[in-house]
PDB file of C-alpha atoms in Angstrom:
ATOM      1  CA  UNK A   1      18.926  -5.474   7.307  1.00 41.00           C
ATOM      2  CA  UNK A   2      16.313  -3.338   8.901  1.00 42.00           C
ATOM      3  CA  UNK A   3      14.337  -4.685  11.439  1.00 48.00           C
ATOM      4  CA  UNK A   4      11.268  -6.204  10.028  1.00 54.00           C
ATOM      5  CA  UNK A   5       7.410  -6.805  11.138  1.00 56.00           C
ATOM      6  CA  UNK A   6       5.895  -9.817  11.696  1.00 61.00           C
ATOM      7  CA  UNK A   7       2.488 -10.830  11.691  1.00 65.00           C
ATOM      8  CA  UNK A   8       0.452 -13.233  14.025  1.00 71.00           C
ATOM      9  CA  UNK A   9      -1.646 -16.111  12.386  1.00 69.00           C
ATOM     10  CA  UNK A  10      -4.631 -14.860  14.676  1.00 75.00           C
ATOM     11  CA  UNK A  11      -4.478 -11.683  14.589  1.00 80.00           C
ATOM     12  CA  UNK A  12      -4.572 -12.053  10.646  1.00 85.00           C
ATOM     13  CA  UNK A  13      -7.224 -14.780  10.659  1.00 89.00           C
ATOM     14  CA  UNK A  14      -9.132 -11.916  12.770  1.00 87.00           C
ATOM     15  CA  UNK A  15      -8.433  -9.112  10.653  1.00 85.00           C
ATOM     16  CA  UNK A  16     -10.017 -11.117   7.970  1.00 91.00           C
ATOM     17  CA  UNK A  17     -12.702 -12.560   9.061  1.00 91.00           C
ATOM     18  CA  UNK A  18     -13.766  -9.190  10.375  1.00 86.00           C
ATOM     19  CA  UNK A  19     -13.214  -7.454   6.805  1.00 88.00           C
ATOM     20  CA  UNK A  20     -15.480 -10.381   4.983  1.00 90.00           C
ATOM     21  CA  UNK A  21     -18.214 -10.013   7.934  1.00 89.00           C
ATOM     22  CA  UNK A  22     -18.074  -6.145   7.051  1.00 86.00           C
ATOM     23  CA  UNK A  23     -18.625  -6.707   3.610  1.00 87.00           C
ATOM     24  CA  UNK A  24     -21.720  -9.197   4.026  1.00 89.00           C
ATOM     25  CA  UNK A  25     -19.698 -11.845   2.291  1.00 93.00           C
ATOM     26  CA  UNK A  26     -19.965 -15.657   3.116  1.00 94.00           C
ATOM     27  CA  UNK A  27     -17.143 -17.885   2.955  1.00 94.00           C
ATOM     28  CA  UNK A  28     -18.015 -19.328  -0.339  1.00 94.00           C
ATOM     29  CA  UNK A  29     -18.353 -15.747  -1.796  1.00 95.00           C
ATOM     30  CA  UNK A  30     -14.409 -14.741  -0.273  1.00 95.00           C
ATOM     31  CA  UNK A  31     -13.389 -17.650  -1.583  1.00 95.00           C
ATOM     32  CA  UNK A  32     -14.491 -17.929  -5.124  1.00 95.00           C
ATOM     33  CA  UNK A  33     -13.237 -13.887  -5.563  1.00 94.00           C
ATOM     34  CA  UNK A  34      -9.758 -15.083  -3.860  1.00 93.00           C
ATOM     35  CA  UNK A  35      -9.534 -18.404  -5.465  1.00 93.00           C
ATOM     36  CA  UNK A  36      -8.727 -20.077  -2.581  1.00 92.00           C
ATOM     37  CA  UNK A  37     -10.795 -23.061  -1.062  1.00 93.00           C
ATOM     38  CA  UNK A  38     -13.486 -22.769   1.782  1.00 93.00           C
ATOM     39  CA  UNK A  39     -11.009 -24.865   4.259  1.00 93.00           C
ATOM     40  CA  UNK A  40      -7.884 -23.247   3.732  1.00 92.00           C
ATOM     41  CA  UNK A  41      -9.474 -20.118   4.327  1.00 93.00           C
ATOM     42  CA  UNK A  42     -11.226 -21.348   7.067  1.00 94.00           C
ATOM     43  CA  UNK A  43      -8.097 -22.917   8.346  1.00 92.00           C
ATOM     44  CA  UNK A  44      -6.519 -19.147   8.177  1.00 92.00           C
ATOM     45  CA  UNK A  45      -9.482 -17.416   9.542  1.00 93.00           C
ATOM     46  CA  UNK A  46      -8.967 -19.510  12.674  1.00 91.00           C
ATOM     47  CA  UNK A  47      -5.534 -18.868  12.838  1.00 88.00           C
ATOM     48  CA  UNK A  48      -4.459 -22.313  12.043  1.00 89.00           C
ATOM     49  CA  UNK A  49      -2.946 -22.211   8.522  1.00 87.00           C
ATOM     50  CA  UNK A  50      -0.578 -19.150   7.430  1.00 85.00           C
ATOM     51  CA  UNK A  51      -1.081 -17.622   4.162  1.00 87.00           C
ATOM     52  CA  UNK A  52       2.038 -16.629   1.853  1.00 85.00           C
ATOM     53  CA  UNK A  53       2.379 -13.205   0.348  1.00 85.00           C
ATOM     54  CA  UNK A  54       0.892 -14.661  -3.293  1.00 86.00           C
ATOM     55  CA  UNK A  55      -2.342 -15.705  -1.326  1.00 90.00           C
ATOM     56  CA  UNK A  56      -3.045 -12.965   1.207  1.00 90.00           C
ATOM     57  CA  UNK A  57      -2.409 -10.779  -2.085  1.00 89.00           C
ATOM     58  CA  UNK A  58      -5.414 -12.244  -3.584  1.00 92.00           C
ATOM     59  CA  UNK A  59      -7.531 -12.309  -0.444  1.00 93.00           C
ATOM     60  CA  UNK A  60      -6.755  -8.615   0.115  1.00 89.00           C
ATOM     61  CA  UNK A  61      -7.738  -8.360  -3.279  1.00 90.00           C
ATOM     62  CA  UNK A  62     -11.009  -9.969  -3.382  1.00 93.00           C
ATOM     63  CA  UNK A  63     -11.468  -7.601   0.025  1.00 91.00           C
ATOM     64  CA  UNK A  64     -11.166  -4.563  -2.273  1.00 86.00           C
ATOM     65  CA  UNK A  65      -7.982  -3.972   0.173  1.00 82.00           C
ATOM     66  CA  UNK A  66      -4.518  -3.242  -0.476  1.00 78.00           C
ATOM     67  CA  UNK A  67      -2.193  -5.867   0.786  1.00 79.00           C
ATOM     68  CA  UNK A  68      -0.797  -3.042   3.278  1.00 72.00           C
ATOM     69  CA  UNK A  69      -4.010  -3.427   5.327  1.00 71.00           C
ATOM     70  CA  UNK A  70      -2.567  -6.652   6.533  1.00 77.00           C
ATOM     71  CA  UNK A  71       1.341  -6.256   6.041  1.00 70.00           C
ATOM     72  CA  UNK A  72       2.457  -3.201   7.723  1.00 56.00           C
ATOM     73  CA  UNK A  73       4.797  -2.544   4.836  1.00 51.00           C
ATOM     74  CA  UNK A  74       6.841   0.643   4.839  1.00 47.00           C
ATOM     75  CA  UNK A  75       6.873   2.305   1.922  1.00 52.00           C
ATOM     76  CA  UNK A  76      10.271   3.997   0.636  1.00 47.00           C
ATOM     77  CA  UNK A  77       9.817   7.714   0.174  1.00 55.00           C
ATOM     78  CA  UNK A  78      12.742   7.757  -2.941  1.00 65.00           C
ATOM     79  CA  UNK A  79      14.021   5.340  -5.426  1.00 79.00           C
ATOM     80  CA  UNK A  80      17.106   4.458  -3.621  1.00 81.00           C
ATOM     81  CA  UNK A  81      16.950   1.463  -1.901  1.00 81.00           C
ATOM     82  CA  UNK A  82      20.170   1.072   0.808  1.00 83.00           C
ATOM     83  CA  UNK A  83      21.196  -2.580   1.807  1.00 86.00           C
ATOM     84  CA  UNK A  84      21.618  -1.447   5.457  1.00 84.00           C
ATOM     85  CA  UNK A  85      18.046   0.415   5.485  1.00 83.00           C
ATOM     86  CA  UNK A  86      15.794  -1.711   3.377  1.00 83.00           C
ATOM     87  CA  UNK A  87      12.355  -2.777   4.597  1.00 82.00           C
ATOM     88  CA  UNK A  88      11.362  -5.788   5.938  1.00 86.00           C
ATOM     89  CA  UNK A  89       8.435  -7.898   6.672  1.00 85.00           C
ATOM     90  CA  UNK A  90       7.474 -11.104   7.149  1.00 85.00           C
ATOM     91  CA  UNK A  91       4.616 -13.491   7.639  1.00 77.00           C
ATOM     92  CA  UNK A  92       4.173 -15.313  10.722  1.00 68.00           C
ATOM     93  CA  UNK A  93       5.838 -18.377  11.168  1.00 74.00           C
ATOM     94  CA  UNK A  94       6.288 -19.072   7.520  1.00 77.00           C
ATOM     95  CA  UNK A  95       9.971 -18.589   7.983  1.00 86.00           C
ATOM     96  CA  UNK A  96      10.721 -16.472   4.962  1.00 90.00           C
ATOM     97  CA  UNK A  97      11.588 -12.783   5.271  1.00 91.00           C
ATOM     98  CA  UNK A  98      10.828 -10.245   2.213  1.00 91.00           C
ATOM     99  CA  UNK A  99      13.170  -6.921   1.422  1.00 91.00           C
ATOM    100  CA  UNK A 100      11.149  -4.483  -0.080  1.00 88.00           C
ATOM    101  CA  UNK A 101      13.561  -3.175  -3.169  1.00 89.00           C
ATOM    102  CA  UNK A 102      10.263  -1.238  -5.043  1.00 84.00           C
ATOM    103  CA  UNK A 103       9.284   2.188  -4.769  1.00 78.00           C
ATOM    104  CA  UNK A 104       5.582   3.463  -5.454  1.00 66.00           C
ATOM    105  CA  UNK A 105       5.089   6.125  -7.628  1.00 57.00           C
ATOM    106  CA  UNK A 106       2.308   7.259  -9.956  1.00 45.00           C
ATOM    107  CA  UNK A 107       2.096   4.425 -12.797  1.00 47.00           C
ATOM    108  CA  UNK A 108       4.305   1.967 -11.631  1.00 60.00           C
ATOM    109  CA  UNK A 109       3.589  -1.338 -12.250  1.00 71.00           C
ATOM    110  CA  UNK A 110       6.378  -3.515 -11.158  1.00 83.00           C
ATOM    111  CA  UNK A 111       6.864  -4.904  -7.497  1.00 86.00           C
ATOM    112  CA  UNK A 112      10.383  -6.189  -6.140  1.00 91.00           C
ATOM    113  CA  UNK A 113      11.270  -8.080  -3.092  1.00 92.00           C
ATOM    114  CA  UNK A 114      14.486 -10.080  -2.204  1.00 94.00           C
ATOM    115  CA  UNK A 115      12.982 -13.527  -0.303  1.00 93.00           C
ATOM    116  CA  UNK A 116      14.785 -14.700   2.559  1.00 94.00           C
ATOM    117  CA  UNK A 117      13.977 -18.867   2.361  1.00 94.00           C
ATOM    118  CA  UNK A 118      14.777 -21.495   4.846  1.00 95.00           C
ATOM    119  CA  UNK A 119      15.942 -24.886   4.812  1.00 96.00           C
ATOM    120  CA  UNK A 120      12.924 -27.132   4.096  1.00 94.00           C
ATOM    121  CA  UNK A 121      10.733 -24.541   3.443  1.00 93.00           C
ATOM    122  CA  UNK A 122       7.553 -25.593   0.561  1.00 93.00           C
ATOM    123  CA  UNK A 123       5.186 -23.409  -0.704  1.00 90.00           C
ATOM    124  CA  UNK A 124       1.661 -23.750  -1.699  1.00 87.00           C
ATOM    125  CA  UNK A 125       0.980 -23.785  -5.467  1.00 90.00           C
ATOM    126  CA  UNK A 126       0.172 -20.696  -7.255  1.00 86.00           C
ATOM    127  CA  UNK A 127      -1.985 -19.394 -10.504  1.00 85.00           C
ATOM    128  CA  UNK A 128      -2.292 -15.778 -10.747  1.00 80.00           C
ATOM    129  CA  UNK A 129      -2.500 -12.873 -13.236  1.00 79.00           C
ATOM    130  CA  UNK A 130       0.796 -10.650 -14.186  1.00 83.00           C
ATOM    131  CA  UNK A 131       3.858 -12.250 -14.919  1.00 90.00           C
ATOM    132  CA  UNK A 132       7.100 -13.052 -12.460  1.00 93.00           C
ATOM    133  CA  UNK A 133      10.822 -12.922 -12.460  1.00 96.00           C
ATOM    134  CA  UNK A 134      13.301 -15.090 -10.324  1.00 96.00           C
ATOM    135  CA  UNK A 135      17.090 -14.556  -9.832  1.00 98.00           C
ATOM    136  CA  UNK A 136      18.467 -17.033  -7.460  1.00 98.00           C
ATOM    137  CA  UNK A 137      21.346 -14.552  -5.184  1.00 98.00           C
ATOM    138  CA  UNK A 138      22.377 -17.913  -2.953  1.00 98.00           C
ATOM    139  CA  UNK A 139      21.434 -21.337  -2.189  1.00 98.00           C
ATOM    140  CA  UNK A 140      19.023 -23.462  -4.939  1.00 98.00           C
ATOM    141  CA  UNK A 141      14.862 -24.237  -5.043  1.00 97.00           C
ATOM    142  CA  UNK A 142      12.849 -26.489  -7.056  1.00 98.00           C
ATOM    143  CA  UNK A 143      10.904 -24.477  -9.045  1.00 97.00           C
ATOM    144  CA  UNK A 144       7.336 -26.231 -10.701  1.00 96.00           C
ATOM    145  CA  UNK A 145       5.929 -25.068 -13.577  1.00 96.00           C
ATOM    146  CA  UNK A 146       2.520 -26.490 -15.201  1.00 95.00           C
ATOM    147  CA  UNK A 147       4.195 -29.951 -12.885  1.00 93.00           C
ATOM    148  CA  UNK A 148       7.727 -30.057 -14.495  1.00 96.00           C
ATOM    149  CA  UNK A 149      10.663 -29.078 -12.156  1.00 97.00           C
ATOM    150  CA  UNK A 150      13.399 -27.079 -12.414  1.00 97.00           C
ATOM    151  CA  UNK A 151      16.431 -26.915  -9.677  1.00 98.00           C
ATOM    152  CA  UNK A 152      17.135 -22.656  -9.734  1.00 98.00           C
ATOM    153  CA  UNK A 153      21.162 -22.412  -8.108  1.00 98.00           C
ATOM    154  CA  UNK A 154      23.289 -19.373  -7.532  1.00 98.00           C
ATOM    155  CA  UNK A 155      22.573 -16.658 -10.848  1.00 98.00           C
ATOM    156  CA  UNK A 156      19.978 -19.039 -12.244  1.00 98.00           C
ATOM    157  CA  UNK A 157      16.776 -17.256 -13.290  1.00 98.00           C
ATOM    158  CA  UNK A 158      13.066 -17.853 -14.422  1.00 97.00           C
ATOM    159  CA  UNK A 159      10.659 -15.928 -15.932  1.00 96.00           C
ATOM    160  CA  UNK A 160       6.995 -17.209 -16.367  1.00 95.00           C
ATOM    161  CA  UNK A 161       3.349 -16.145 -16.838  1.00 93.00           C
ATOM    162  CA  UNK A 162       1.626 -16.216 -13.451  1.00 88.00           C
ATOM    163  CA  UNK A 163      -0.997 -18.315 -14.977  1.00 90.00           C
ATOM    164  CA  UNK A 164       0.759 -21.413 -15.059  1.00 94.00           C
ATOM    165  CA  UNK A 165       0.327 -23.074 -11.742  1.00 94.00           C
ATOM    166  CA  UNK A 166       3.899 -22.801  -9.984  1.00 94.00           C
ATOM    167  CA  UNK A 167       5.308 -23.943  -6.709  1.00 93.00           C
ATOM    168  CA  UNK A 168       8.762 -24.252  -4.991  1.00 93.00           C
ATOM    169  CA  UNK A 169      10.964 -25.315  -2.387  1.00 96.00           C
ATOM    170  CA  UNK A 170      14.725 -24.558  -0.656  1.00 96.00           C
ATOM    171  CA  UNK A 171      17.008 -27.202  -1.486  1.00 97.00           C
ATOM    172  CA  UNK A 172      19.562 -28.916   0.821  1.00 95.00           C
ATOM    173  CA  UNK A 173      20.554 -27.467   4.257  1.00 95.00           C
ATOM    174  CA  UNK A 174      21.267 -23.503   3.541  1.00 95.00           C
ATOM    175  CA  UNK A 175      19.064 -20.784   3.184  1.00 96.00           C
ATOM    176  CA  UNK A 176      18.023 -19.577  -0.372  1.00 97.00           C
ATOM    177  CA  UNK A 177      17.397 -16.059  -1.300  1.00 97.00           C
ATOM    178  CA  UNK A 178      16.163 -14.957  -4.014  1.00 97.00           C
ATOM    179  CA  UNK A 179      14.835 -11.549  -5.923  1.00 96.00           C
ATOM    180  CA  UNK A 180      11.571 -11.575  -7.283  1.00 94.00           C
ATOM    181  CA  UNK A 181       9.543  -8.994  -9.604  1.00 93.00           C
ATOM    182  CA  UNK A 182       6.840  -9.169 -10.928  1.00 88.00           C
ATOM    183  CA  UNK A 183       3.463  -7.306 -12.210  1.00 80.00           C
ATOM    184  CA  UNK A 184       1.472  -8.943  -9.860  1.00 62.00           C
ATOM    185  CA  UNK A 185      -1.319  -6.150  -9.771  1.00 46.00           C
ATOM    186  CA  UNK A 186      -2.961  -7.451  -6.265  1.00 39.00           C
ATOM    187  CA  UNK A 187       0.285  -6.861  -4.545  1.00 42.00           C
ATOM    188  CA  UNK A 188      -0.263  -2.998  -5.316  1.00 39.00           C
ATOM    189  CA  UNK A 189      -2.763  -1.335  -3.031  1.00 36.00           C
ATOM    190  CA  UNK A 190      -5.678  -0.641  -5.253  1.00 33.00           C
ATOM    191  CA  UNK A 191      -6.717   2.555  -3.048  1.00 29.00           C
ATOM    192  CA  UNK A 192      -3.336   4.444  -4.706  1.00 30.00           C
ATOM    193  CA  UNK A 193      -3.177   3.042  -8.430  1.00 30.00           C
ATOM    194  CA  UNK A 194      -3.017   6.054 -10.064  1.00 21.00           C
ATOM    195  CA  UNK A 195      -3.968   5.344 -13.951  1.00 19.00           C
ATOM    196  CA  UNK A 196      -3.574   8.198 -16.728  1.00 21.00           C
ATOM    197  CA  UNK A 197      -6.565  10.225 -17.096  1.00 26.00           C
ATOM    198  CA  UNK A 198      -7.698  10.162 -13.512  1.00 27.00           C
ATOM    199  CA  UNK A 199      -6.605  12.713 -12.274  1.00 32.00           C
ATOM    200  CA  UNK A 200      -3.990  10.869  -9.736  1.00 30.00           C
ATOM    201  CA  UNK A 201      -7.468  10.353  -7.651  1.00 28.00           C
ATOM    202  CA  UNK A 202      -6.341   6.441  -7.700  1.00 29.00           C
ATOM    203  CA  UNK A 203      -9.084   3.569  -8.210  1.00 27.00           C
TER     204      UNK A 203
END
């Protein structure tokens, strides 16, 4: 696995906070464009709550930012992706690690990671545009959709609309990874959509 970057809750609460104050927005506004509420964000802001990749998606989003602004994400320069050489990233403390198996070209619309999931690890609860995909690679989550579970093992798979509310968790006392794609359009970095009849001059 190639070595990875990792991301400090304050330096990200920072980073933020400084790109709302730039953008004369209030807490309120940030949050009602994100979706989030006013103390969570303020909780990340300060550096005491750590956002997952769904949620500083949307708050890069609402930003008018591309989620690379805050992830230093590398981007591969072919559509080959080599176990040995992949890209990593993660976000602070959260524990999981993400393998970036996606290339960007012009017109793309699908994202693809490989998450890396402790023991014990629970997410926050999700509702987003796009869709998702799920193949379980090792261990087993709970997966909750709309509030009904579903235990995801080894080659398992789920595919839902991101507007049903969804959470999930690792099961028992190994490590779960998992692929996930998606059309999650706030994971792409709005700066270099390039849509047909643009001129590839992006968004």
């Amino acid at each position: 696995m190639a070595q990875g970057t990792t991301i400090e809750p304050t330096k990200l609460g920072q980073l933020i906070r400084k790109c709302r104050q730039q953008r004369k927005l209030t807490l309120k506004e940030l949050c009602d464009k994100a979706g989030v509420s006013i103390g969570y964000l303020s909780q990340v802001e300060r550096g005491n709550a750590t956002p997952s990749l769904g949620t500083l998606a949307q708050i890069s989003h609402a930003l008018d930012l591309g989620l690379d602004d805050f992830v230093a994400r590398p981007k591969p320069v072919d559509a080959v992706s080599y176990a040995r050489q992949r890209p990593t990233f993660s976000i602070s403390n959260s524990g999981v690690t993400y393998e970036t198996l996606s290339s960007e070209f012009p017109g793309h619309e699908l994202s693809s990671y490989i998450m890396n999931c402790p023991p014990g690890f629970v997410s926050e609860t999700f509702q987003h545009e796009g869709e998702e995909f799920i193949y379980i690679l090792s261990g087993s989550i709970e997966k909750t959709l709309d509030g009904e579970a579903f235990v995801l093992r080894e080659g398992d798979s789920l595919h839902y609309n991101g507007m049903t509310p969804h959470a999930w968790k690792t099961l028992g006392q190994t490590p779960a990874r998992m692929m996930w794609t998606g059309t999650l359009v706030v994971l792409q970095d709005p700066v270099k959509n390039w849509l047909p009849g643009q001129d590839g001059s992006g968004k």
